[in-house]
Amino acid sequence: PPAQEQGELTEEQRLQQELDTVYAIPVQSNEIEGWPQGPQIYAESAVVMEADTGTILYNKDMDMHNYPASITKIMTALVTLEHCSLDEMVTYSYYATHSIERNSSSIGTTEGEELTVEESLYALLLESANECGNGLAEHVAGSVEAFADMMNEKAAELGCTNTHFVNPHGLHDDNHYTSAYDMALIMKAALENDIFVRISGTASYDMRATNKDDEITYMKNHHNMINNYKTDKFLDDTVIAGKTGATSDALNTLVTV
């Protein structure tokens, strides 16, 4: 490669410079007199909420608008559980299975395939299956758009003021956003549902053969504190629920209980 021009930063140096800038953003909760000091972190915004009372223990720009990516699916699961029983059968449409981005998270559900609501929720929360978000949305509300309206109504009911959902999976849309604080409110509500906690906190799940697939589908939770999805160094048996997310626009998102 040509010699680096004097004063020109490498890509790695530029990235580190950006990270250092984000790391240095003040933590607002550290400015409260007598309050325990929280750490500097590389996330642009974050919150630690005590779930029983809603008390904010840590706040780093918690109301900042951000793209949520797949942590969206916490709300998808919550709305689904409030309107469905687990044994209801979801029949997947062409739109549900074909409208998601190629190579995005999926368990390979095909048009006409039948999964129960429970199986669909395991796929949604463990494997982050985007087509299962669509399938559940259509099953509950008749369309993705109508389900997004239900998501937004629920968000408003929970006190979210910096959130607008347009889909049930979190694939990028400029008008699909939330904040760290609002996601904490959403997870606080989800924790009141024992079925959500059971599914979200499951390390792995084996799904039966279906009408379109003769094989068992093996699912692993993508949250590295719950399952050694990519590494076992973060495993933590005090973590009872959570959801990860990642897109090129959102970068990495995370909710952990």
Tab-separated table of C-alpha atoms in Angstrom:
chain	number	residue	atom	x	y	z
A	1	PRO	CA	0.000	0.000	0.000
A	2	PRO	CA	1.150	3.588	-0.550
A	3	ALA	CA	2.881	5.236	2.366
A	4	GLN	CA	0.470	6.979	4.700
A	5	GLU	CA	0.550	10.724	4.168
A	6	GLN	CA	1.778	12.698	7.118
A	7	GLY	CA	-1.105	13.632	9.411
A	8	GLU	CA	-3.607	11.281	7.762
A	9	LEU	CA	-5.376	8.914	10.164
A	10	THR	CA	-5.787	5.225	9.471
A	11	GLU	CA	-9.302	3.730	9.615
A	12	GLU	CA	-8.400	2.108	12.928
A	13	GLN	CA	-7.222	5.429	14.353
A	14	ARG	CA	-10.392	7.180	13.160
A	15	LEU	CA	-12.546	4.522	14.800
A	16	GLN	CA	-10.605	4.798	18.061
A	17	GLN	CA	-10.987	8.582	17.941
A	18	GLU	CA	-14.772	8.205	17.585
A	19	LEU	CA	-14.877	5.681	20.432
A	20	ASP	CA	-12.837	7.961	22.665
A	21	THR	CA	-15.248	10.832	21.951
A	22	VAL	CA	-18.285	8.717	22.852
A	23	TYR	CA	-16.512	7.325	25.941
A	24	ALA	CA	-15.929	10.860	27.194
A	25	ILE	CA	-19.618	11.899	27.018
A	26	PRO	CA	-20.613	12.899	30.560
A	27	VAL	CA	-22.683	10.521	32.664
A	28	GLN	CA	-25.528	12.696	33.967
A	29	SER	CA	-26.175	10.581	37.064
A	30	ASN	CA	-22.570	11.172	38.155
A	31	GLU	CA	-23.393	14.885	38.473
A	32	ILE	CA	-25.890	14.233	41.297
A	33	GLU	CA	-24.314	15.212	44.601
A	34	GLY	CA	-23.635	12.185	46.799
A	35	TRP	CA	-24.776	9.692	44.140
A	36	PRO	CA	-22.623	6.588	43.542
A	37	GLN	CA	-20.377	7.190	40.555
A	38	GLY	CA	-21.027	4.984	37.530
A	39	PRO	CA	-18.410	4.055	34.937
A	40	GLN	CA	-17.629	5.717	31.628
A	41	ILE	CA	-18.857	3.409	28.843
A	42	TYR	CA	-18.507	3.200	25.066
A	43	ALA	CA	-22.285	3.298	24.469
A	44	GLU	CA	-23.617	6.652	23.275
A	45	SER	CA	-26.565	6.335	25.631
A	46	ALA	CA	-27.486	3.969	28.457
A	47	VAL	CA	-29.600	3.603	31.560
A	48	VAL	CA	-29.691	1.333	34.594
A	49	MET	CA	-33.200	1.108	36.042
A	50	GLU	CA	-34.308	-0.732	39.192
A	51	ALA	CA	-37.227	-2.706	37.779
A	52	ASP	CA	-39.567	-2.834	40.781
A	53	THR	CA	-39.678	0.916	41.357
A	54	GLY	CA	-38.437	2.402	38.077
A	55	THR	CA	-35.672	4.235	39.968
A	56	ILE	CA	-32.900	5.440	37.647
A	57	LEU	CA	-29.502	4.396	38.996
A	58	TYR	CA	-27.375	5.355	35.982
A	59	ASN	CA	-28.084	7.787	33.164
A	60	LYS	CA	-25.943	8.533	30.138
A	61	ASP	CA	-28.059	10.548	27.696
A	62	MET	CA	-30.915	8.106	28.302
A	63	ASP	CA	-33.490	10.120	26.296
A	64	MET	CA	-31.367	10.278	23.131
A	65	HIS	CA	-33.148	8.975	20.012
A	66	ASN	CA	-31.462	5.820	18.734
A	67	TYR	CA	-32.248	3.055	16.271
A	68	PRO	CA	-33.068	-0.039	18.361
A	69	ALA	CA	-32.443	-2.866	15.877
A	70	SER	CA	-33.679	-6.177	17.316
A	71	ILE	CA	-34.336	-5.043	20.879
A	72	THR	CA	-37.566	-3.920	19.177
A	73	LYS	CA	-38.640	-7.551	19.579
A	74	ILE	CA	-39.152	-7.093	23.327
A	75	MET	CA	-42.168	-4.918	22.510
A	76	THR	CA	-43.256	-7.333	19.771
A	77	ALA	CA	-43.280	-10.178	22.287
A	78	LEU	CA	-45.050	-8.107	24.942
A	79	VAL	CA	-47.891	-7.055	22.618
A	80	THR	CA	-48.210	-10.616	21.290
A	81	LEU	CA	-48.438	-12.118	24.775
A	82	GLU	CA	-51.140	-9.621	25.734
A	83	HIS	CA	-53.326	-10.687	22.783
A	84	CYS	CA	-52.612	-14.392	22.165
A	85	SER	CA	-52.463	-17.771	23.843
A	86	LEU	CA	-49.302	-19.800	23.316
A	87	ASP	CA	-50.982	-22.654	21.465
A	88	GLU	CA	-52.526	-20.520	18.720
A	89	MET	CA	-51.211	-21.464	15.292
A	90	VAL	CA	-49.456	-18.833	13.163
A	91	THR	CA	-49.543	-19.481	9.407
A	92	TYR	CA	-46.722	-17.589	7.727
A	93	SER	CA	-47.508	-15.527	4.636
A	94	TYR	CA	-45.381	-14.791	1.584
A	95	TYR	CA	-44.922	-11.219	2.832
A	96	ALA	CA	-43.890	-12.292	6.332
A	97	THR	CA	-41.202	-14.633	5.027
A	98	HIS	CA	-39.988	-12.686	1.973
A	99	SER	CA	-40.031	-9.005	2.991
A	100	ILE	CA	-37.045	-9.174	5.344
A	101	GLU	CA	-33.515	-8.299	4.246
A	102	ARG	CA	-31.472	-11.113	2.754
A	103	ASN	CA	-28.979	-12.547	5.272
A	104	SER	CA	-30.749	-10.919	8.233
A	105	SER	CA	-31.604	-13.044	11.274
A	106	SER	CA	-34.036	-15.841	10.424
A	107	ILE	CA	-34.848	-19.483	11.166
A	108	GLY	CA	-35.798	-20.002	7.514
A	109	THR	CA	-39.578	-20.111	7.946
A	110	THR	CA	-41.306	-20.532	4.570
A	111	GLU	CA	-44.634	-19.434	3.117
A	112	GLY	CA	-47.469	-21.570	4.475
A	113	GLU	CA	-45.422	-22.906	7.389
A	114	GLU	CA	-47.327	-23.298	10.649
A	115	LEU	CA	-45.712	-22.505	14.011
A	116	THR	CA	-47.424	-21.970	17.325
A	117	VAL	CA	-47.263	-18.562	18.972
A	118	GLU	CA	-44.918	-20.074	21.565
A	119	GLU	CA	-42.549	-21.483	18.932
A	120	SER	CA	-42.640	-18.167	17.087
A	121	LEU	CA	-41.733	-16.311	20.293
A	122	TYR	CA	-38.777	-18.614	20.949
A	123	ALA	CA	-37.546	-17.951	17.405
A	124	LEU	CA	-38.155	-14.212	17.835
A	125	LEU	CA	-36.354	-13.812	21.170
A	126	LEU	CA	-33.586	-16.431	20.889
A	127	GLU	CA	-32.625	-16.496	17.202
A	128	SER	CA	-34.000	-12.975	16.572
A	129	ALA	CA	-35.961	-14.325	13.587
A	130	ASN	CA	-37.248	-11.329	11.650
A	131	GLU	CA	-39.865	-13.295	9.709
A	132	CYS	CA	-41.345	-14.425	13.032
A	133	GLY	CA	-41.811	-10.795	14.008
A	134	ASN	CA	-43.775	-10.317	10.790
A	135	GLY	CA	-45.745	-13.525	11.249
A	136	LEU	CA	-46.746	-12.668	14.809
A	137	ALA	CA	-47.686	-9.132	13.747
A	138	GLU	CA	-49.962	-10.400	10.995
A	139	HIS	CA	-51.466	-13.013	13.312
A	140	VAL	CA	-52.244	-10.476	16.054
A	141	ALA	CA	-53.262	-7.423	14.036
A	142	GLY	CA	-53.815	-8.538	10.441
A	143	SER	CA	-50.875	-6.551	9.091
A	144	VAL	CA	-47.446	-5.267	10.083
A	145	GLU	CA	-48.715	-1.674	9.903
A	146	ALA	CA	-51.664	-2.334	12.221
A	147	PHE	CA	-49.376	-4.146	14.663
A	148	ALA	CA	-46.945	-1.198	14.662
A	149	ASP	CA	-49.872	0.981	15.711
A	150	MET	CA	-50.468	-1.388	18.625
A	151	MET	CA	-46.780	-1.198	19.552
A	152	ASN	CA	-46.925	2.590	19.596
A	153	GLU	CA	-50.127	2.601	21.641
A	154	LYS	CA	-48.481	0.304	24.187
A	155	ALA	CA	-45.351	2.477	24.267
A	156	ALA	CA	-47.471	5.564	25.001
A	157	GLU	CA	-49.356	3.657	27.719
A	158	LEU	CA	-46.020	2.799	29.370
A	159	GLY	CA	-44.912	6.448	29.354
A	160	CYS	CA	-42.483	6.286	26.426
A	161	THR	CA	-42.001	9.744	24.894
A	162	ASN	CA	-39.045	9.169	22.564
A	163	THR	CA	-40.235	6.066	20.719
A	164	HIS	CA	-41.860	5.376	17.349
A	165	PHE	CA	-42.094	1.870	15.898
A	166	VAL	CA	-42.875	1.051	12.255
A	167	ASN	CA	-42.151	-2.691	12.235
A	168	PRO	CA	-42.030	-5.663	14.628
A	169	HIS	CA	-38.409	-6.711	14.000
A	170	GLY	CA	-36.210	-3.606	14.093
A	171	LEU	CA	-34.680	-3.778	10.620
A	172	HIS	CA	-33.692	-0.227	9.765
A	173	ASP	CA	-36.190	2.497	9.046
A	174	ASP	CA	-35.436	6.178	9.684
A	175	ASN	CA	-38.803	6.534	11.437
A	176	HIS	CA	-38.230	3.556	13.752
A	177	TYR	CA	-36.484	4.751	16.896
A	178	THR	CA	-36.496	4.683	20.680
A	179	SER	CA	-34.343	5.676	23.663
A	180	ALA	CA	-32.507	3.802	26.394
A	181	TYR	CA	-35.006	5.039	28.991
A	182	ASP	CA	-38.023	4.018	26.918
A	183	MET	CA	-36.550	0.548	26.338
A	184	ALA	CA	-36.095	0.218	30.109
A	185	LEU	CA	-39.795	1.068	30.557
A	186	ILE	CA	-40.728	-1.529	27.934
A	187	MET	CA	-38.566	-4.212	29.537
A	188	LYS	CA	-39.921	-3.310	32.991
A	189	ALA	CA	-43.423	-4.079	31.664
A	190	ALA	CA	-42.274	-7.264	29.914
A	191	LEU	CA	-40.790	-8.550	33.180
A	192	GLU	CA	-44.277	-8.630	34.669
A	193	ASN	CA	-45.105	-11.425	32.211
A	194	ASP	CA	-43.732	-14.754	33.440
A	195	ILE	CA	-43.913	-16.299	29.960
A	196	PHE	CA	-41.760	-13.526	28.515
A	197	VAL	CA	-39.148	-14.039	31.247
A	198	ARG	CA	-39.134	-17.804	30.705
A	199	ILE	CA	-38.648	-17.540	26.941
A	200	SER	CA	-36.239	-14.583	26.958
A	201	GLY	CA	-34.062	-16.241	29.607
A	202	THR	CA	-33.893	-19.637	27.862
A	203	ALA	CA	-30.413	-20.582	26.645
A	204	SER	CA	-31.528	-22.942	23.862
A	205	TYR	CA	-34.708	-24.414	22.404
A	206	ASP	CA	-35.351	-27.319	20.058
A	207	MET	CA	-38.379	-26.783	17.847
A	208	ARG	CA	-40.335	-29.766	16.514
A	209	ALA	CA	-40.665	-30.588	12.829
A	210	THR	CA	-43.407	-28.571	11.095
A	211	ASN	CA	-45.721	-29.013	8.115
A	212	LYS	CA	-42.954	-27.606	5.901
A	213	ASP	CA	-39.780	-28.844	7.617
A	214	ASP	CA	-39.099	-32.454	8.640
A	215	GLU	CA	-36.088	-31.532	10.784
A	216	ILE	CA	-35.825	-30.230	14.341
A	217	THR	CA	-34.803	-26.552	14.404
A	218	TYR	CA	-32.132	-25.924	17.036
A	219	MET	CA	-32.189	-22.410	18.477
A	220	LYS	CA	-29.616	-20.632	20.641
A	221	ASN	CA	-30.076	-17.401	22.553
A	222	HIS	CA	-27.847	-14.716	21.011
A	223	HIS	CA	-27.339	-12.974	24.388
A	224	ASN	CA	-23.840	-13.994	25.506
A	225	MET	CA	-24.698	-13.612	29.200
A	226	ILE	CA	-27.460	-16.231	28.802
A	227	ASN	CA	-25.866	-18.593	26.269
A	228	ASN	CA	-22.318	-19.081	25.020
A	229	TYR	CA	-23.531	-18.049	21.566
A	230	LYS	CA	-20.097	-16.797	20.452
A	231	THR	CA	-18.086	-16.912	23.672
A	232	ASP	CA	-18.527	-18.207	27.214
A	233	LYS	CA	-16.599	-15.416	28.945
A	234	PHE	CA	-19.750	-13.349	29.569
A	235	LEU	CA	-21.994	-16.140	30.917
A	236	ASP	CA	-23.738	-14.934	34.083
A	237	ASP	CA	-26.355	-16.979	35.922
A	238	THR	CA	-27.791	-13.839	37.541
A	239	VAL	CA	-29.015	-12.652	34.099
A	240	ILE	CA	-32.659	-13.742	33.738
A	241	ALA	CA	-33.723	-12.055	30.482
A	242	GLY	CA	-32.480	-9.811	27.714
A	243	LYS	CA	-32.236	-9.107	24.011
A	244	THR	CA	-29.453	-8.126	21.647
A	245	GLY	CA	-29.643	-6.144	18.425
A	246	ALA	CA	-27.344	-5.101	15.609
A	247	THR	CA	-27.671	-3.376	12.245
A	248	SER	CA	-25.229	-1.245	10.288
A	249	ASP	CA	-27.280	1.859	11.161
A	250	ALA	CA	-28.049	1.063	14.799
A	251	LEU	CA	-24.690	-0.597	15.480
A	252	ASN	CA	-25.028	-2.701	18.669
A	253	THR	CA	-27.982	-2.495	21.059
A	254	LEU	CA	-28.568	-4.427	24.272
A	255	VAL	CA	-31.148	-4.840	27.033
A	256	THR	CA	-30.205	-7.009	30.013
A	257	VAL	CA	-32.005	-7.997	33.224
